[in-house]
PDB file of C-alpha atoms in Angstrom:
ATOM      1  CA  UNK A   1     108.421-353.530 -90.412  1.00  0.00           C
ATOM      2  CA  UNK A   2     109.391-355.034 -87.599  1.00  0.00           C
ATOM      3  CA  UNK A   3     107.808-358.008 -85.923  1.00  0.00           C
ATOM      4  CA  UNK A   4     109.067-359.445 -82.750  1.00  0.00           C
ATOM      5  CA  UNK A   5     108.344-361.846 -79.682  1.00  0.00           C
ATOM      6  CA  UNK A   6     110.833-361.421 -76.541  1.00  0.00           C
ATOM      7  CA  UNK A   7     110.956-363.444 -73.529  1.00  0.00           C
ATOM      8  CA  UNK A   8     112.051-361.161 -70.905  1.00  0.00           C
ATOM      9  CA  UNK A   9     113.572-362.108 -67.281  1.00  0.00           C
ATOM     10  CA  UNK A  10     115.354-359.351 -65.067  1.00  0.00           C
ATOM     11  CA  UNK A  11     116.348-358.277 -61.490  1.00  0.00           C
ATOM     12  CA  UNK A  12     115.264-354.746 -61.013  1.00  0.00           C
ATOM     13  CA  UNK A  13     116.510-352.199 -58.010  1.00  0.00           C
ATOM     14  CA  UNK A  14     114.305-349.488 -56.864  1.00  0.00           C
ATOM     15  CA  UNK A  15     116.565-346.514 -55.261  1.00  0.00           C
ATOM     16  CA  UNK A  16     114.598-344.228 -53.552  1.00  0.00           C
ATOM     17  CA  UNK A  17     116.064-340.844 -53.672  1.00  0.00           C
ATOM     18  CA  UNK A  18     117.788-339.601 -50.583  1.00  0.00           C
ATOM     19  CA  UNK A  19     117.163-336.248 -48.987  1.00  0.00           C
ATOM     20  CA  UNK A  20     119.777-333.668 -50.064  1.00  0.00           C
ATOM     21  CA  UNK A  21     120.437-332.385 -46.223  1.00  0.00           C
ATOM     22  CA  UNK A  22     119.885-335.477 -44.424  1.00  0.00           C
ATOM     23  CA  UNK A  23     121.205-338.515 -46.132  1.00  0.00           C
ATOM     24  CA  UNK A  24     119.616-341.122 -43.748  1.00  0.00           C
ATOM     25  CA  UNK A  25     116.047-339.648 -44.486  1.00  0.00           C
ATOM     26  CA  UNK A  26     114.002-340.390 -48.074  1.00  0.00           C
ATOM     27  CA  UNK A  27     112.796-337.712 -50.192  1.00  0.00           C
ATOM     28  CA  UNK A  28     110.097-339.657 -51.858  1.00  0.00           C
ATOM     29  CA  UNK A  29     106.520-340.454 -51.030  1.00  0.00           C
ATOM     30  CA  UNK A  30     105.620-343.418 -48.915  1.00  0.00           C
ATOM     31  CA  UNK A  31     104.370-345.119 -52.120  1.00  0.00           C
ATOM     32  CA  UNK A  32     107.608-344.896 -53.805  1.00  0.00           C
ATOM     33  CA  UNK A  33     109.298-346.352 -50.474  1.00  0.00           C
ATOM     34  CA  UNK A  34     107.059-349.248 -50.268  1.00  0.00           C
ATOM     35  CA  UNK A  35     108.054-350.432 -53.728  1.00  0.00           C
ATOM     36  CA  UNK A  36     111.814-350.045 -52.753  1.00  0.00           C
ATOM     37  CA  UNK A  37     114.221-352.869 -53.119  1.00  0.00           C
ATOM     38  CA  UNK A  38     114.790-355.707 -55.634  1.00  0.00           C
ATOM     39  CA  UNK A  39     112.324-357.454 -57.542  1.00  0.00           C
ATOM     40  CA  UNK A  40     111.947-360.406 -60.225  1.00  0.00           C
ATOM     41  CA  UNK A  41     110.365-359.449 -63.435  1.00  0.00           C
ATOM     42  CA  UNK A  42     109.314-362.261 -66.009  1.00  0.00           C
ATOM     43  CA  UNK A  43     107.366-361.621 -68.978  1.00  0.00           C
ATOM     44  CA  UNK A  44     106.399-362.198 -72.938  1.00  0.00           C
ATOM     45  CA  UNK A  45     106.358-359.307 -74.982  1.00  0.00           C
ATOM     46  CA  UNK A  46     105.450-358.986 -78.698  1.00  0.00           C
ATOM     47  CA  UNK A  47     104.313-356.576 -81.439  1.00  0.00           C
ATOM     48  CA  UNK A  48     105.166-354.839 -84.591  1.00  0.00           C
ATOM     49  CA  UNK A  49     106.773-351.581 -85.793  1.00  0.00           C
ATOM     50  CA  UNK A  50     106.266-350.389 -89.490  1.00  0.00           C
ATOM     51  CA  UNK A  51     109.184-348.136 -88.758  1.00  0.00           C
ATOM     52  CA  UNK A  52     107.865-345.267 -91.356  1.00  0.00           C
ATOM     53  CA  UNK A  53     108.543-347.877 -94.401  1.00  0.00           C
ATOM     54  CA  UNK A  54     104.914-346.549 -95.728  1.00  0.00           C
ATOM     55  CA  UNK A  55     105.946-342.681 -95.463  1.00  0.00           C
ATOM     56  CA  UNK A  56     108.751-340.874 -97.595  1.00  0.00           C
ATOM     57  CA  UNK A  57     110.638-340.254 -94.896  1.00  0.00           C
ATOM     58  CA  UNK A  58     111.021-342.163 -91.656  1.00  0.00           C
ATOM     59  CA  UNK A  59     111.909-339.339 -89.171  1.00  0.00           C
ATOM     60  CA  UNK A  60     110.613-336.296 -90.837  1.00  0.00           C
ATOM     61  CA  UNK A  61     107.743-337.444 -93.021  1.00  0.00           C
ATOM     62  CA  UNK A  62     105.525-335.420 -95.279  1.00  0.00           C
ATOM     63  CA  UNK A  63     103.402-338.188 -96.549  1.00  0.00           C
ATOM     64  CA  UNK A  64     102.068-341.617 -96.012  1.00  0.00           C
ATOM     65  CA  UNK A  65     101.566-343.158 -92.497  1.00  0.00           C
ATOM     66  CA  UNK A  66     103.097-345.260 -89.929  1.00  0.00           C
ATOM     67  CA  UNK A  67     101.606-347.477 -86.995  1.00  0.00           C
ATOM     68  CA  UNK A  68     103.121-349.944 -83.961  1.00  0.00           C
ATOM     69  CA  UNK A  69     101.578-351.968 -81.446  1.00  0.00           C
ATOM     70  CA  UNK A  70     103.217-353.704 -78.487  1.00  0.00           C
ATOM     71  CA  UNK A  71     101.577-356.224 -75.896  1.00  0.00           C
ATOM     72  CA  UNK A  72     103.365-357.540 -73.159  1.00  0.00           C
ATOM     73  CA  UNK A  73     102.126-360.234 -70.116  1.00  0.00           C
ATOM     74  CA  UNK A  74     104.132-360.764 -66.934  1.00  0.00           C
ATOM     75  CA  UNK A  75     103.635-363.228 -64.242  1.00  0.00           C
ATOM     76  CA  UNK A  76     104.887-366.216 -62.494  1.00  0.00           C
ATOM     77  CA  UNK A  77     107.747-366.871 -61.651  1.00  0.00           C
ATOM     78  CA  UNK A  78     107.807-363.132 -61.479  1.00  0.00           C
ATOM     79  CA  UNK A  79     107.061-360.889 -58.514  1.00  0.00           C
ATOM     80  CA  UNK A  80     105.205-358.410 -60.881  1.00  0.00           C
ATOM     81  CA  UNK A  81     101.877-359.750 -62.835  1.00  0.00           C
ATOM     82  CA  UNK A  82     100.170-357.675 -65.003  1.00  0.00           C
ATOM     83  CA  UNK A  83      99.206-357.150 -68.773  1.00  0.00           C
ATOM     84  CA  UNK A  84      99.668-354.303 -70.948  1.00  0.00           C
ATOM     85  CA  UNK A  85      98.999-353.376 -74.627  1.00  0.00           C
ATOM     86  CA  UNK A  86     100.079-349.766 -76.154  1.00  0.00           C
ATOM     87  CA  UNK A  87      99.668-348.636 -79.720  1.00  0.00           C
ATOM     88  CA  UNK A  88      99.756-345.914 -81.851  1.00  0.00           C
ATOM     89  CA  UNK A  89      99.655-344.233 -85.420  1.00  0.00           C
ATOM     90  CA  UNK A  90     100.208-341.141 -87.497  1.00  0.00           C
ATOM     91  CA  UNK A  91      98.879-340.083 -90.708  1.00  0.00           C
ATOM     92  CA  UNK A  92     100.591-337.082 -93.133  1.00  0.00           C
ATOM     93  CA  UNK A  93      98.927-335.708 -96.151  1.00  0.00           C
ATOM     94  CA  UNK A  94     100.596-332.972 -98.384  1.00  0.00           C
ATOM     95  CA  UNK A  95      98.258-330.675 -99.512  1.00  0.00           C
ATOM     96  CA  UNK A  96      99.650-330.712-103.263  1.00  0.00           C
ATOM     97  CA  UNK A  97      98.175-334.195-103.684  1.00  0.00           C
ATOM     98  CA  UNK A  98      94.712-332.988-102.696  1.00  0.00           C
ATOM     99  CA  UNK A  99      95.487-330.442-105.264  1.00  0.00           C
ATOM    100  CA  UNK A 100      96.217-332.872-108.045  1.00  0.00           C
ATOM    101  CA  UNK A 101      93.240-334.763-107.251  1.00  0.00           C
ATOM    102  CA  UNK A 102      90.547-332.197-107.507  1.00  0.00           C
ATOM    103  CA  UNK A 103      92.679-329.962-110.376  1.00  0.00           C
ATOM    104  CA  UNK A 104      94.433-332.650-112.236  1.00  0.00           C
ATOM    105  CA  UNK A 105      98.244-333.435-112.283  1.00  0.00           C
ATOM    106  CA  UNK A 106      99.032-330.841-115.111  1.00  0.00           C
ATOM    107  CA  UNK A 107      97.507-327.430-114.600  1.00  0.00           C
ATOM    108  CA  UNK A 108      96.196-324.794-116.821  1.00  0.00           C
ATOM    109  CA  UNK A 109      97.624-321.480-117.324  1.00  0.00           C
ATOM    110  CA  UNK A 110      94.603-319.636-115.326  1.00  0.00           C
ATOM    111  CA  UNK A 111      96.499-317.494-112.668  1.00  0.00           C
ATOM    112  CA  UNK A 112      93.818-318.708-110.013  1.00  0.00           C
ATOM    113  CA  UNK A 113      95.070-322.032-110.171  1.00  0.00           C
ATOM    114  CA  UNK A 114      98.820-320.798-110.186  1.00  0.00           C
ATOM    115  CA  UNK A 115      97.959-318.604-107.292  1.00  0.00           C
ATOM    116  CA  UNK A 116      96.214-321.687-105.411  1.00  0.00           C
ATOM    117  CA  UNK A 117      99.260-324.029-105.990  1.00  0.00           C
ATOM    118  CA  UNK A 118     101.592-321.497-104.736  1.00  0.00           C
ATOM    119  CA  UNK A 119      99.099-321.091-101.424  1.00  0.00           C
ATOM    120  CA  UNK A 120     100.040-325.116-100.697  1.00  0.00           C
ATOM    121  CA  UNK A 121     103.529-325.541-102.067  1.00  0.00           C
ATOM    122  CA  UNK A 122     104.714-328.037 -99.312  1.00  0.00           C
ATOM    123  CA  UNK A 123     101.832-327.543 -96.699  1.00  0.00           C
ATOM    124  CA  UNK A 124     101.826-330.662 -95.097  1.00  0.00           C
ATOM    125  CA  UNK A 125      98.900-331.534 -92.414  1.00  0.00           C
ATOM    126  CA  UNK A 126      99.965-334.396 -89.552  1.00  0.00           C
ATOM    127  CA  UNK A 127      97.839-336.055 -86.984  1.00  0.00           C
ATOM    128  CA  UNK A 128      98.837-338.826 -84.768  1.00  0.00           C
ATOM    129  CA  UNK A 129      97.262-340.712 -81.694  1.00  0.00           C
ATOM    130  CA  UNK A 130      99.110-343.137 -79.268  1.00  0.00           C
ATOM    131  CA  UNK A 131      97.465-345.146 -76.708  1.00  0.00           C
ATOM    132  CA  UNK A 132      98.298-347.441 -73.755  1.00  0.00           C
ATOM    133  CA  UNK A 133      96.179-349.834 -71.356  1.00  0.00           C
ATOM    134  CA  UNK A 134      97.491-351.994 -68.668  1.00  0.00           C
ATOM    135  CA  UNK A 135      95.824-354.043 -65.531  1.00  0.00           C
ATOM    136  CA  UNK A 136      97.004-356.140 -63.174  1.00  0.00           C
ATOM    137  CA  UNK A 137      97.074-359.805 -62.830  1.00  0.00           C
ATOM    138  CA  UNK A 138      97.584-361.776 -59.540  1.00  0.00           C
ATOM    139  CA  UNK A 139      97.528-365.668 -61.190  1.00  0.00           C
ATOM    140  CA  UNK A 140      95.516-366.549 -57.975  1.00  0.00           C
ATOM    141  CA  UNK A 141      98.343-365.231 -55.409  1.00  0.00           C
ATOM    142  CA  UNK A 142     101.210-366.488 -57.411  1.00  0.00           C
ATOM    143  CA  UNK A 143     102.325-362.642 -58.049  1.00  0.00           C
ATOM    144  CA  UNK A 144     102.310-360.078 -54.943  1.00  0.00           C
ATOM    145  CA  UNK A 145     101.786-357.018 -56.962  1.00  0.00           C
ATOM    146  CA  UNK A 146     102.328-355.074 -53.872  1.00  0.00           C
ATOM    147  CA  UNK A 147     100.724-351.191 -54.482  1.00  0.00           C
ATOM    148  CA  UNK A 148      99.572-352.644 -57.744  1.00  0.00           C
ATOM    149  CA  UNK A 149     101.339-352.783 -61.047  1.00  0.00           C
ATOM    150  CA  UNK A 150     105.488-351.822 -60.230  1.00  0.00           C
ATOM    151  CA  UNK A 151     106.111-348.133 -61.173  1.00  0.00           C
ATOM    152  CA  UNK A 152     108.867-349.101 -63.901  1.00  0.00           C
ATOM    153  CA  UNK A 153     106.114-350.559 -65.657  1.00  0.00           C
ATOM    154  CA  UNK A 154     103.263-347.887 -65.723  1.00  0.00           C
ATOM    155  CA  UNK A 155     102.676-345.328 -68.073  1.00  0.00           C
ATOM    156  CA  UNK A 156     104.066-341.631 -67.941  1.00  0.00           C
ATOM    157  CA  UNK A 157     103.154-338.913 -70.391  1.00  0.00           C
ATOM    158  CA  UNK A 158     104.563-335.616 -71.256  1.00  0.00           C
ATOM    159  CA  UNK A 159     107.704-334.373 -73.074  1.00  0.00           C
ATOM    160  CA  UNK A 160     109.020-333.273 -76.882  1.00  0.00           C
ATOM    161  CA  UNK A 161     107.414-335.725 -79.442  1.00  0.00           C
ATOM    162  CA  UNK A 162     104.536-336.913 -76.959  1.00  0.00           C
ATOM    163  CA  UNK A 163     102.941-334.058 -75.065  1.00  0.00           C
ATOM    164  CA  UNK A 164     104.722-330.649 -75.896  1.00  0.00           C
ATOM    165  CA  UNK A 165     104.423-328.368 -73.400  1.00  0.00           C
ATOM    166  CA  UNK A 166     104.620-330.274 -70.515  1.00  0.00           C
ATOM    167  CA  UNK A 167     107.838-332.070 -68.890  1.00  0.00           C
ATOM    168  CA  UNK A 168     108.490-335.862 -69.554  1.00  0.00           C
ATOM    169  CA  UNK A 169     106.213-337.799 -66.882  1.00  0.00           C
ATOM    170  CA  UNK A 170     104.671-333.984 -66.177  1.00  0.00           C
ATOM    171  CA  UNK A 171     101.291-335.056 -66.117  1.00  0.00           C
ATOM    172  CA  UNK A 172      99.205-337.821 -64.530  1.00  0.00           C
ATOM    173  CA  UNK A 173      98.970-339.080 -60.925  1.00  0.00           C
ATOM    174  CA  UNK A 174     101.452-337.832 -58.498  1.00  0.00           C
ATOM    175  CA  UNK A 175     101.902-338.266 -54.539  1.00  0.00           C
ATOM    176  CA  UNK A 176     100.324-335.818 -52.446  1.00  0.00           C
ATOM    177  CA  UNK A 177     103.417-336.028 -49.896  1.00  0.00           C
ATOM    178  CA  UNK A 178     107.114-336.363 -50.452  1.00  0.00           C
ATOM    179  CA  UNK A 179     109.222-335.523 -53.271  1.00  0.00           C
ATOM    180  CA  UNK A 180     110.006-332.244 -52.750  1.00  0.00           C
ATOM    181  CA  UNK A 181     112.952-332.159 -55.293  1.00  0.00           C
ATOM    182  CA  UNK A 182     110.428-333.338 -58.117  1.00  0.00           C
ATOM    183  CA  UNK A 183     108.375-330.423 -59.809  1.00  0.00           C
ATOM    184  CA  UNK A 184     104.624-331.267 -58.586  1.00  0.00           C
ATOM    185  CA  UNK A 185     105.842-334.394 -56.261  1.00  0.00           C
ATOM    186  CA  UNK A 186     106.448-338.175 -57.153  1.00  0.00           C
ATOM    187  CA  UNK A 187     104.817-338.888 -60.498  1.00  0.00           C
ATOM    188  CA  UNK A 188     103.653-342.365 -59.865  1.00  0.00           C
ATOM    189  CA  UNK A 189     102.594-343.456 -63.264  1.00  0.00           C
ATOM    190  CA  UNK A 190      99.085-344.444 -64.725  1.00  0.00           C
ATOM    191  CA  UNK A 191      97.296-347.126 -65.999  1.00  0.00           C
ATOM    192  CA  UNK A 192      95.886-345.916 -69.087  1.00  0.00           C
ATOM    193  CA  UNK A 193      97.221-343.065 -70.968  1.00  0.00           C
ATOM    194  CA  UNK A 194      96.450-341.254 -74.720  1.00  0.00           C
ATOM    195  CA  UNK A 195      98.094-338.416 -76.755  1.00  0.00           C
ATOM    196  CA  UNK A 196      97.248-337.093 -79.788  1.00  0.00           C
ATOM    197  CA  UNK A 197      98.752-334.264 -81.974  1.00  0.00           C
ATOM    198  CA  UNK A 198      97.230-331.959 -84.995  1.00  0.00           C
ATOM    199  CA  UNK A 199      99.577-330.082 -87.008  1.00  0.00           C
ATOM    200  CA  UNK A 200     100.733-328.717 -90.341  1.00  0.00           C
ATOM    201  CA  UNK A 201     104.039-327.918 -91.519  1.00  0.00           C
ATOM    202  CA  UNK A 202     105.813-326.220 -94.449  1.00  0.00           C
ATOM    203  CA  UNK A 203     109.274-325.884 -95.307  1.00  0.00           C
ATOM    204  CA  UNK A 204     111.652-323.195 -94.195  1.00  0.00           C
ATOM    205  CA  UNK A 205     111.378-320.139 -96.371  1.00  0.00           C
ATOM    206  CA  UNK A 206     114.183-319.840 -99.362  1.00  0.00           C
ATOM    207  CA  UNK A 207     115.924-317.229 -97.635  1.00  0.00           C
ATOM    208  CA  UNK A 208     117.389-319.908 -95.360  1.00  0.00           C
ATOM    209  CA  UNK A 209     118.687-321.861 -97.872  1.00  0.00           C
ATOM    210  CA  UNK A 210     120.895-324.090 -95.988  1.00  0.00           C
ATOM    211  CA  UNK A 211     118.020-325.593 -93.589  1.00  0.00           C
ATOM    212  CA  UNK A 212     115.350-325.841 -96.268  1.00  0.00           C
ATOM    213  CA  UNK A 213     117.789-327.795 -98.654  1.00  0.00           C
ATOM    214  CA  UNK A 214     118.592-330.163 -95.439  1.00  0.00           C
ATOM    215  CA  UNK A 215     114.842-331.074 -94.949  1.00  0.00           C
ATOM    216  CA  UNK A 216     114.119-328.334 -92.077  1.00  0.00           C
ATOM    217  CA  UNK A 217     110.323-327.647 -91.720  1.00  0.00           C
ATOM    218  CA  UNK A 218     108.263-324.795 -89.985  1.00  0.00           C
ATOM    219  CA  UNK A 219     105.537-326.461 -87.987  1.00  0.00           C
ATOM    220  CA  UNK A 220     102.461-325.543 -85.773  1.00  0.00           C
ATOM    221  CA  UNK A 221     100.604-327.663 -83.761  1.00  0.00           C
ATOM    222  CA  UNK A 222      97.942-328.474 -80.936  1.00  0.00           C
ATOM    223  CA  UNK A 223      98.204-331.632 -78.677  1.00  0.00           C
ATOM    224  CA  UNK A 224      96.125-332.990 -76.228  1.00  0.00           C
ATOM    225  CA  UNK A 225      96.612-336.188 -73.917  1.00  0.00           C
ATOM    226  CA  UNK A 226      95.888-337.523 -70.094  1.00  0.00           C
ATOM    227  CA  UNK A 227      97.505-340.256 -67.977  1.00  0.00           C
ATOM    228  CA  UNK A 228      95.109-341.673 -65.447  1.00  0.00           C
ATOM    229  CA  UNK A 229      95.104-344.963 -62.796  1.00  0.00           C
ATOM    230  CA  UNK A 230      91.452-346.625 -63.119  1.00  0.00           C
ATOM    231  CA  UNK A 231      90.113-348.977 -60.359  1.00  0.00           C
ATOM    232  CA  UNK A 232      90.838-352.615 -61.219  1.00  0.00           C
ATOM    233  CA  UNK A 233      87.188-353.117 -60.570  1.00  0.00           C
ATOM    234  CA  UNK A 234      86.095-350.565 -62.976  1.00  0.00           C
ATOM    235  CA  UNK A 235      85.912-350.821 -66.802  1.00  0.00           C
ATOM    236  CA  UNK A 236      87.672-348.645 -69.139  1.00  0.00           C
ATOM    237  CA  UNK A 237      84.270-348.264 -71.155  1.00  0.00           C
ATOM    238  CA  UNK A 238      82.515-347.680 -68.034  1.00  0.00           C
ATOM    239  CA  UNK A 239      80.805-344.044 -68.007  1.00  0.00           C
ATOM    240  CA  UNK A 240      82.742-343.258 -64.597  1.00  0.00           C
ATOM    241  CA  UNK A 241      86.227-343.961 -66.345  1.00  0.00           C
ATOM    242  CA  UNK A 242      85.308-342.138 -69.485  1.00  0.00           C
ATOM    243  CA  UNK A 243      84.146-339.039 -67.864  1.00  0.00           C
ATOM    244  CA  UNK A 244      87.440-339.118 -65.852  1.00  0.00           C
ATOM    245  CA  UNK A 245      89.716-339.471 -68.845  1.00  0.00           C
ATOM    246  CA  UNK A 246      87.893-336.623 -70.842  1.00  0.00           C
ATOM    247  CA  UNK A 247      87.927-334.436 -67.591  1.00  0.00           C
ATOM    248  CA  UNK A 248      91.629-335.076 -66.934  1.00  0.00           C
ATOM    249  CA  UNK A 249      92.606-334.319 -70.189  1.00  0.00           C
ATOM    250  CA  UNK A 250      95.604-331.970 -70.963  1.00  0.00           C
ATOM    251  CA  UNK A 251      95.744-329.393 -74.087  1.00  0.00           C
ATOM    252  CA  UNK A 252      98.398-327.528 -75.268  1.00  0.00           C
ATOM    253  CA  UNK A 253      99.174-325.051 -78.813  1.00  0.00           C
ATOM    254  CA  UNK A 254     102.220-324.101 -80.042  1.00  0.00           C
ATOM    255  CA  UNK A 255     104.921-324.116 -82.913  1.00  0.00           C
ATOM    256  CA  UNK A 256     108.509-325.092 -83.875  1.00  0.00           C
ATOM    257  CA  UNK A 257     110.997-326.275 -86.036  1.00  0.00           C
ATOM    258  CA  UNK A 258     111.734-330.162 -86.945  1.00  0.00           C
ATOM    259  CA  UNK A 259     114.567-331.759 -89.186  1.00  0.00           C
ATOM    260  CA  UNK A 260     115.371-335.360 -90.418  1.00  0.00           C
ATOM    261  CA  UNK A 261     119.001-336.304 -89.736  1.00  0.00           C
ATOM    262  CA  UNK A 262     120.211-339.788 -90.239  1.00  0.00           C
ATOM    263  CA  UNK A 263     120.191-340.369 -86.503  1.00  0.00           C
ATOM    264  CA  UNK A 264     116.662-339.220 -85.912  1.00  0.00           C
ATOM    265  CA  UNK A 265     113.952-336.787 -85.756  1.00  0.00           C
ATOM    266  CA  UNK A 266     114.854-333.184 -83.983  1.00  0.00           C
ATOM    267  CA  UNK A 267     112.450-330.352 -83.216  1.00  0.00           C
ATOM    268  CA  UNK A 268     112.559-327.341 -81.193  1.00  0.00           C
ATOM    269  CA  UNK A 269     108.987-326.212 -79.867  1.00  0.00           C
ATOM    270  CA  UNK A 270     107.637-323.412 -77.905  1.00  0.00           C
ATOM    271  CA  UNK A 271     103.922-324.287 -76.343  1.00  0.00           C
ATOM    272  CA  UNK A 272     101.455-322.952 -74.187  1.00  0.00           C
ATOM    273  CA  UNK A 273      99.481-325.351 -72.229  1.00  0.00           C
ATOM    274  CA  UNK A 274      95.726-324.309 -72.188  1.00  0.00           C
ATOM    275  CA  UNK A 275      94.707-326.740 -69.795  1.00  0.00           C
ATOM    276  CA  UNK A 276      96.223-328.188 -67.039  1.00  0.00           C
ATOM    277  CA  UNK A 277      96.616-329.420 -63.500  1.00  0.00           C
ATOM    278  CA  UNK A 278      97.892-327.679 -60.433  1.00  0.00           C
ATOM    279  CA  UNK A 279     100.519-330.395 -59.794  1.00  0.00           C
ATOM    280  CA  UNK A 280     101.626-330.478 -63.758  1.00  0.00           C
ATOM    281  CA  UNK A 281     104.942-330.091 -64.694  1.00  0.00           C
ATOM    282  CA  UNK A 282     104.857-327.474 -67.526  1.00  0.00           C
ATOM    283  CA  UNK A 283     107.747-325.973 -69.725  1.00  0.00           C
ATOM    284  CA  UNK A 284     107.453-323.876 -72.666  1.00  0.00           C
ATOM    285  CA  UNK A 285     110.692-324.243 -74.785  1.00  0.00           C
ATOM    286  CA  UNK A 286     111.459-327.730 -75.454  1.00  0.00           C
ATOM    287  CA  UNK A 287     114.179-329.767 -77.547  1.00  0.00           C
ATOM    288  CA  UNK A 288     113.894-333.028 -78.389  1.00  0.00           C
ATOM    289  CA  UNK A 289     115.371-335.788 -80.447  1.00  0.00           C
ATOM    290  CA  UNK A 290     113.287-339.216 -81.351  1.00  0.00           C
ATOM    291  CA  UNK A 291     112.583-341.788 -84.042  1.00  0.00           C
ATOM    292  CA  UNK A 292     108.930-340.771 -85.080  1.00  0.00           C
ATOM    293  CA  UNK A 293     106.210-338.062 -85.554  1.00  0.00           C
ATOM    294  CA  UNK A 294     104.107-337.940 -82.122  1.00  0.00           C
TER     295      UNK A 294
END
C-alpha cells in the first residue's frame, strides 16, 4: 500500500489550438479561450493506493480486491480554488473458489461434479467502480476562479480501462461552438464523474499455449458511466442532480483480450455503445495500457 501527502506549486500555460488555415485565428471554443494564459496553482494532495497488494496479480488480477482514494484542496496564493475527491475500487472473484466453498476442496468421483468443475475452471468475475467529485472555492475572493474550476483540474471520462467504447474525454460537457478539429467539439470536463464495469474472463484455450502460459485472458464486459457539471448551488444529493447523473449515463458492451506484463496491463477490446449522446466521441476497437483493472 502507498500513502502520500504532497504540497504542490506550479505555473501552468493554457495554449488554445490555432486554426489550420488561418494561423491568427483560434480553433477552440470561447470557454477555452477565456482560460488561455499563465496561471499559478497551489494545492495540497493526499491519499492512498493499495497498488494491487491484495490481489493475486497486480496488473491482471483474478482474485482479491484493490482500492484507491485521493483528495486535493487548492487555494491561495494560487489562482485556482477548489476541493476535489476521487477514488475507486475493484473486486475479483474466481468461480473455482465458490465451487470449493460449496462442494469442498476435494471433489468426489461423481461425473456431475467433474463436469461442473470443468465448466468453471479459470472463470473469474470482475467488478469495478470509480468516482470523482469537485467543487470550486473562492476563499473570500482570494481565488479568481474565472470560468469555475480550471479545465486542467476537471474530470474527463472515456477510453480503454475506464469507459470502453468511447474515446478519452469522449463524453461529458462540450462546447456548443468552436473546436471543429475535435470530435463533438471541445471537451470542457465535469465536476462529477463515475464509471462502473462488470466483466467475466477465462484463460486462453490450450490451443494458444504461449498466450495461456503468459497469462492471456479472454473477457466480456459491460460498462457504464457519465461525466457532468452540476451548479455549485445544487448539492449532488439533490433530486435534480441525481436525475441528471442517471439520465446522462452512457453504456457500452463488448469483449476483448487482456494480458498482465511486467510494465502494466495490456488490453485490446471491441465495444458497442448502447447508450450515448449526439456529441459523444465513440470508438469500437481500442487498445489500452494501464496499471489497474477498470
